Coordinates of C-alpha atoms (C1' of nucleotides) in Angstrom, one line a residue:
Chain X
M218 CA 2.2 -2.1 -4.0
P219 CA 2.3 1.7 -2.9
E220 CA 3.4 3.0 0.0
L221 CA 4.0 6.7 0.8
P222 CA 7.5 7.5 -1.3
E223 CA 4.9 5.5 -4.4
V224 CA 1.8 7.5 -4.3
E225 CA 4.3 10.5 -4.0
T226 CA 5.2 10.0 -7.2
V227 CA 2.3 9.0 -8.5
A228 CA 0.5 12.2 -7.2
R229 CA 3.9 14.4 -8.5
S230 CA 3.5 12.5 -12.2
L231 CA -0.3 13.3 -12.3
T232 CA -0.1 16.7 -11.7
P233 CA 1.0 18.2 -15.4
Y234 CA -2.1 15.9 -16.2
L235 CA -4.8 16.6 -13.8
T236 CA -4.4 20.2 -13.1
S237 CA -6.9 22.1 -14.1
A238 CA -8.9 19.2 -15.9
T239 CA -12.5 18.8 -16.1
I240 CA -14.0 15.3 -15.2
T241 CA -16.7 15.2 -18.0
S242 CA -17.6 11.3 -17.7
A243 CA -17.0 8.7 -15.0
L244 CA -17.4 5.2 -15.8
L245 CA -17.2 2.5 -12.9
L246 CA -16.6 -1.2 -14.2
R247 CA -16.6 -3.1 -10.5
A248 CA -18.2 -1.9 -8.0
S249 CA -16.0 -3.0 -5.0
S250 CA -13.7 -0.6 -6.4
L251 CA -15.6 2.1 -5.2
H252 CA -15.5 2.9 -1.0
P253 CA -18.7 2.0 0.2
L254 CA -18.9 5.7 2.1
S255 CA -18.4 7.0 -1.7
L256 CA -20.8 9.4 -3.1
P257 CA -22.0 7.9 -6.6
I258 CA -19.2 8.1 -9.1
E259 CA -21.2 10.1 -11.3
S260 CA -21.3 12.8 -8.7
L261 CA -17.5 13.7 -10.0
I262 CA -18.7 14.4 -13.4
G263 CA -18.3 18.2 -14.2
T264 CA -16.0 18.8 -11.3
Q265 CA -12.5 20.4 -11.9
I266 CA -9.1 18.8 -10.4
Q267 CA -7.6 21.9 -8.4
A268 CA -4.3 20.0 -7.4
I269 CA -3.2 16.6 -6.7
R270 CA -1.4 15.7 -3.3
R271 CA -0.7 12.4 -0.7
R272 CA -1.6 12.2 2.7
G273 CA 0.4 8.8 3.8
K274 CA -0.8 6.3 0.9
L275 CA -3.5 7.7 0.1
L276 CA -3.7 9.9 -3.0
I277 CA -6.3 13.1 -3.3
M278 CA -7.3 15.1 -6.2
D279 CA -8.8 18.5 -5.2
L280 CA -12.2 19.0 -6.6
A281 CA -13.9 22.3 -7.3
S282 CA -18.0 22.1 -8.0
A283 CA -19.6 23.8 -10.6
P284 CA -21.5 26.5 -9.0
V285 CA -24.8 24.8 -9.9
L286 CA -24.0 21.5 -8.4
S287 CA -25.2 21.0 -4.7
P288 CA -23.5 21.5 -1.3
A289 CA -23.7 17.8 -1.0
S290 CA -20.9 16.7 -4.2
P291 CA -17.7 15.8 -3.8
S292 CA -14.7 18.3 -3.2
M293 CA -12.1 15.3 -3.0
L294 CA -11.3 12.3 -4.9
I295 CA -9.6 9.9 -3.0
A296 CA -7.8 6.5 -4.1
H297 CA -6.3 4.1 -2.1
L298 CA -4.2 2.0 -4.4
R299 CA -3.4 -0.8 -1.5
M300 CA -1.6 -3.7 -3.7
T301 CA -1.5 -3.1 -7.4
G302 CA -4.0 0.0 -7.9
R303 CA -2.2 2.2 -10.6
F304 CA -3.5 5.2 -12.3
L305 CA -2.7 5.7 -16.3
T306 CA -3.4 8.7 -19.0
A307 CA -4.5 7.8 -22.0
P308 CA -6.2 9.2 -25.0
A309 CA -9.6 9.7 -25.7
N310 CA -9.5 6.6 -28.1
M311 CA -7.7 4.2 -26.4
E312 CA -9.4 1.0 -25.0
L313 CA -10.0 -0.3 -21.7
G314 CA -7.3 -2.6 -20.4
R315 CA -8.2 -6.0 -19.1
H316 CA -7.7 -4.3 -15.2
T317 CA -9.5 -0.8 -15.8
R318 CA -11.7 -0.7 -12.7
C319 CA -12.8 3.1 -13.5
V320 CA -12.2 5.6 -16.5
F321 CA -12.7 8.9 -16.3
G322 CA -13.1 11.2 -19.5
L323 CA -11.0 14.8 -19.1
Q324 CA -11.5 17.7 -20.6
G325 CA -8.2 20.1 -20.3
K326 CA -8.0 23.8 -19.8
D327 CA -7.3 24.0 -23.3
G328 CA -10.2 22.1 -24.7
S329 CA -8.4 18.7 -25.1
V330 CA -9.6 15.7 -24.4
S331 CA -8.4 12.7 -22.7
Q332 CA -8.8 9.6 -19.9
L333 CA -7.9 8.5 -16.9
F334 CA -7.8 5.0 -16.1
F335 CA -7.7 3.5 -12.8
D336 CA -6.2 -0.1 -13.3
D337 CA -6.1 -2.5 -10.6
I338 CA -5.0 -5.9 -10.9
R339 CA -6.2 -7.3 -7.2
S340 CA -9.2 -5.2 -7.1
F341 CA -8.1 -4.6 -3.4
G342 CA -7.4 -0.6 -4.1
Q343 CA -10.9 2.0 -3.8
L344 CA -11.8 5.2 -5.1
L345 CA -13.7 7.4 -2.7
S346 CA -15.9 10.8 -3.9
A347 CA -15.8 12.5 -0.5
N348 CA -17.1 15.8 0.8
D349 CA -16.4 17.0 4.3
A350 CA -19.5 14.8 5.9
I351 CA -17.9 11.5 4.4
L352 CA -14.6 12.2 5.8
E353 CA -16.4 12.3 9.3
K354 CA -17.3 8.8 9.1
W355 CA -14.4 7.5 7.3
S356 CA -12.4 6.2 10.5
F357 CA -9.5 5.3 8.6
W358 CA -9.1 9.0 7.5
R359 CA -10.2 10.3 10.9
D360 CA -7.5 8.0 12.5
L361 CA -4.5 8.7 10.1
G362 CA -1.4 9.0 11.8
P363 CA 1.3 11.8 11.1
E364 CA 2.7 12.3 8.1
P365 CA 6.5 11.0 9.1
L366 CA 8.4 13.6 6.8
L367 CA 6.7 16.3 9.0
M368 CA 6.8 14.4 12.3
E369 CA 9.1 14.9 15.5
N370 CA 10.0 12.3 18.1
S371 CA 8.2 13.4 20.4
A372 CA 5.7 12.7 18.9
L373 CA 6.6 9.1 18.0
Y374 CA 8.2 8.3 21.2
G375 CA 4.7 9.2 22.8
R376 CA 2.9 6.7 20.3
L377 CA 5.5 3.5 20.7
R378 CA 3.0 1.9 23.6
G379 CA 2.3 -1.5 24.4
K380 CA 4.4 -4.8 23.8
R381 CA 3.8 -5.2 20.3
P382 CA 6.6 -5.5 17.5
I383 CA 8.0 -2.5 16.7
K384 CA 7.6 -3.6 13.3
T385 CA 4.1 -4.1 13.7
T386 CA 4.0 -0.5 15.3
L387 CA 5.5 1.2 12.1
L388 CA 2.5 -0.7 10.0
D389 CA -0.1 1.0 12.1
Q390 CA -0.9 3.5 9.9
K391 CA -2.7 5.4 13.3
V392 CA 1.0 5.4 14.8
I393 CA 2.8 7.2 11.5
A394 CA 1.3 7.1 7.7
G395 CA 2.5 6.0 4.9
I396 CA 5.2 3.3 6.1
G397 CA 4.3 -0.7 4.3
N398 CA 6.3 -3.8 4.5
I399 CA 8.6 -2.4 2.5
Y400 CA 10.1 0.8 4.0
A401 CA 9.1 -0.8 8.1
D402 CA 12.0 -3.0 7.1
E403 CA 14.6 -0.6 5.0
S404 CA 14.3 1.8 8.2
L405 CA 14.9 -0.5 10.6
F406 CA 17.9 -1.9 9.2
L407 CA 19.5 1.6 8.8
A408 CA 18.8 2.3 12.5
G409 CA 20.0 -0.9 13.6
I410 CA 16.7 -1.9 15.8
N411 CA 15.6 -5.2 15.8
P412 CA 11.8 -5.7 13.9
E413 CA 10.4 -7.7 17.1
R414 CA 11.4 -5.5 19.8
P415 CA 9.0 -4.6 22.0
A416 CA 7.5 -0.9 20.8
D417 CA 7.7 0.2 24.2
S418 CA 11.4 -1.0 25.0
L419 CA 12.8 1.5 22.7
S420 CA 14.7 4.4 24.4
E421 CA 13.9 7.8 23.5
P422 CA 17.4 8.0 21.9
E423 CA 16.8 4.5 20.0
S424 CA 13.1 6.4 18.4
E425 CA 14.8 9.2 17.5
K426 CA 17.5 7.1 15.4
L427 CA 14.3 5.3 13.8
L428 CA 12.7 8.4 13.0
A429 CA 15.4 9.8 11.2
A430 CA 16.2 6.5 9.6
V431 CA 12.6 6.2 8.6
K432 CA 12.8 10.2 6.7
K433 CA 16.1 9.2 5.1
I434 CA 14.6 6.0 3.5
L435 CA 11.3 7.9 2.6
K436 CA 13.0 10.4 1.1
S437 CA 15.7 8.8 -0.9
A438 CA 13.2 6.4 -2.2
I439 CA 11.1 9.3 -3.4
E440 CA 14.4 10.5 -5.0
N441 CA 14.5 7.0 -6.6
R442 CA 10.5 7.4 -8.0
G443 CA 9.6 4.4 -5.6
S444 CA 10.3 0.8 -5.4
S445 CA 8.9 -1.4 -8.5
I446 CA 8.9 -5.0 -7.3
R447 CA 6.1 -6.1 -9.5
D448 CA 3.2 -3.8 -10.4
Y449 CA 4.3 -1.0 -9.5
R450 CA 4.3 2.0 -11.9
D451 CA 4.2 5.8 -11.9
A452 CA 1.6 7.9 -13.5
D453 CA 3.8 7.7 -17.0
G454 CA 4.5 4.2 -17.0
N455 CA 7.8 4.4 -15.7
A456 CA 8.7 2.3 -12.4
G457 CA 10.9 3.3 -10.0
A458 CA 14.4 2.2 -8.9
F459 CA 15.0 2.1 -5.2
Q460 CA 14.5 -1.6 -5.5
N461 CA 17.9 -1.7 -6.3
K462 CA 19.2 -0.4 -3.0
F463 CA 17.3 -2.8 -0.8
H464 CA 19.6 -3.5 2.4
V465 CA 16.5 -6.6 3.7
Y466 CA 13.3 -6.2 1.9
Q467 CA 13.5 -9.5 -0.2
R468 CA 17.1 -10.4 0.8
G469 CA 16.0 -12.9 3.3
G470 CA 18.9 -15.9 3.1
K471 CA 21.6 -13.5 1.2
S472 CA 24.3 -11.8 3.2
C473 CA 24.1 -8.5 4.5
K474 CA 25.5 -5.5 3.0
N475 CA 26.9 -4.0 6.0
C476 CA 28.4 -7.5 8.1
G477 CA 28.2 -10.1 6.2
R478 CA 25.8 -12.3 7.7
I479 CA 23.1 -14.3 6.6
L480 CA 20.0 -12.4 6.7
T481 CA 17.3 -13.6 8.5
K482 CA 13.7 -14.3 7.3
I483 CA 10.6 -14.6 9.6
K484 CA 7.2 -13.6 10.1
I485 CA 5.4 -10.6 12.0
S486 CA 2.0 -10.2 11.9
G487 CA 1.5 -12.4 9.1
R488 CA 4.1 -9.9 6.8
S489 CA 7.3 -11.3 5.4
T490 CA 10.0 -9.8 7.5
V491 CA 14.0 -10.0 7.2
Y492 CA 16.9 -8.4 9.0
C493 CA 20.2 -9.2 10.0
G494 CA 20.5 -10.3 13.7
S495 CA 24.3 -8.7 14.2
C496 CA 23.1 -5.3 13.2
Q497 CA 19.7 -4.8 14.4
K498 CA 19.9 -5.0 18.1
Chain O
dA80 C1' -3.8 -6.0 23.9
dG81 C1' -2.5 -8.6 20.3
dC82 C1' -2.1 -12.5 17.6
dG83 C1' -3.2 -15.7 14.2
dG84 C1' -5.9 -16.9 10.3
dG85 C1' -9.2 -15.5 7.2
dA86 C1' -11.1 -12.6 3.5
dC87 C1' -10.6 -9.8 -0.5
dC88 C1' -8.5 -10.7 -5.6
dT89 C1' -5.4 -12.0 -9.4
dG90 C1' -1.4 -13.1 -11.2
dT91 C1' 3.5 -15.2 -11.0
dG92 C1' 7.1 -18.4 -10.0
dG93 C1' 9.0 -22.4 -7.9
dG94 C1' 8.8 -27.4 -7.3
dC95 C1' 7.3 -31.7 -8.6
Chain H
dT165 C1' 4.0 -28.8 -20.2
dG166 C1' 0.8 -28.7 -16.1
dC167 C1' -0.8 -28.5 -11.6
dC168 C1' -0.5 -27.3 -6.7
dC169 C1' 1.3 -24.5 -3.6
dA170 C1' 3.1 -20.4 -1.6
dC171 C1' 3.6 -15.3 -1.8
dA172 C1' 3.0 -10.6 -3.1
dG173 C1' 4.0 -2.9 -2.2
dG174 C1' -2.6 -3.4 2.5
dT175 C1' -6.3 -3.0 5.6
dC176 C1' -10.4 -5.0 7.7
dC177 C1' -12.9 -8.6 10.7
dC178 C1' -13.3 -12.5 13.8
dG179 C1' -12.3 -15.6 17.2
dC180 C1' -8.8 -17.0 20.9

DNA sequence: AGCGGGACCTGTGGGC
DNA sequence: TGCCCACAGGTCCCGC
């Protein structure tokens, strides 16, 4: 599910609920929902959530540890939602859902108690209780590319190496962080670039145009609280609205909103890809 | 180097 | 109604 705009929306919607809350309990319901590099889930008990933020598609909760905890205690709780991961805030007495993979007890600064559920239908998502030593070992984290909204074209253009399709390159989290299948297709459409073009065939102005399109699409998607295809909801249970603005994603066989020609649907590195053969060169 | 295919999981929608 | 297949916001790993 969630790409950068959805994770950003989740982080923002969680912020009022979680900031300054202390984790009072942590129960893991499916072992595979905890990252192999993670500290035990119990390591989170007693930590206080300082802030919630996003890096690429990762949701990050910054933690402060109680003074008695060892230096090995976690400084962050990181979640990768993958396809169907989701955070839900719940009253203290709420029962677990069918797809709840982890549940945290929370105590707010005002003493109020509540729960935080990590639900995940497909169970691809993972939680990682991390400290600095663990992050150094985590290659996905180490190699994560720049934030698209902060990126300059010199950085993108410099990374457009090799003959693989530009769409594959946009999906490579080492090149640029946070773009997934929806926003890759939508950005390439807006930039007028064919997704099958070899990455190294883009000129510097084309790279610039692509990065501008990526930024415009991501910002617009964030303003619309993300895209809800099926499962995605923010922490308040709200769907996004950007799916109503798609130009190409999931529109194979329909007509181009720009020129009226039938949109082409193909596979690029295993992912469904839709583009306009007339508008995208 | 990079692609295809499979794996990890569960659910839904379409075709017959 | 039911069965089977294809497909789904992601990433990793293997073999060619």
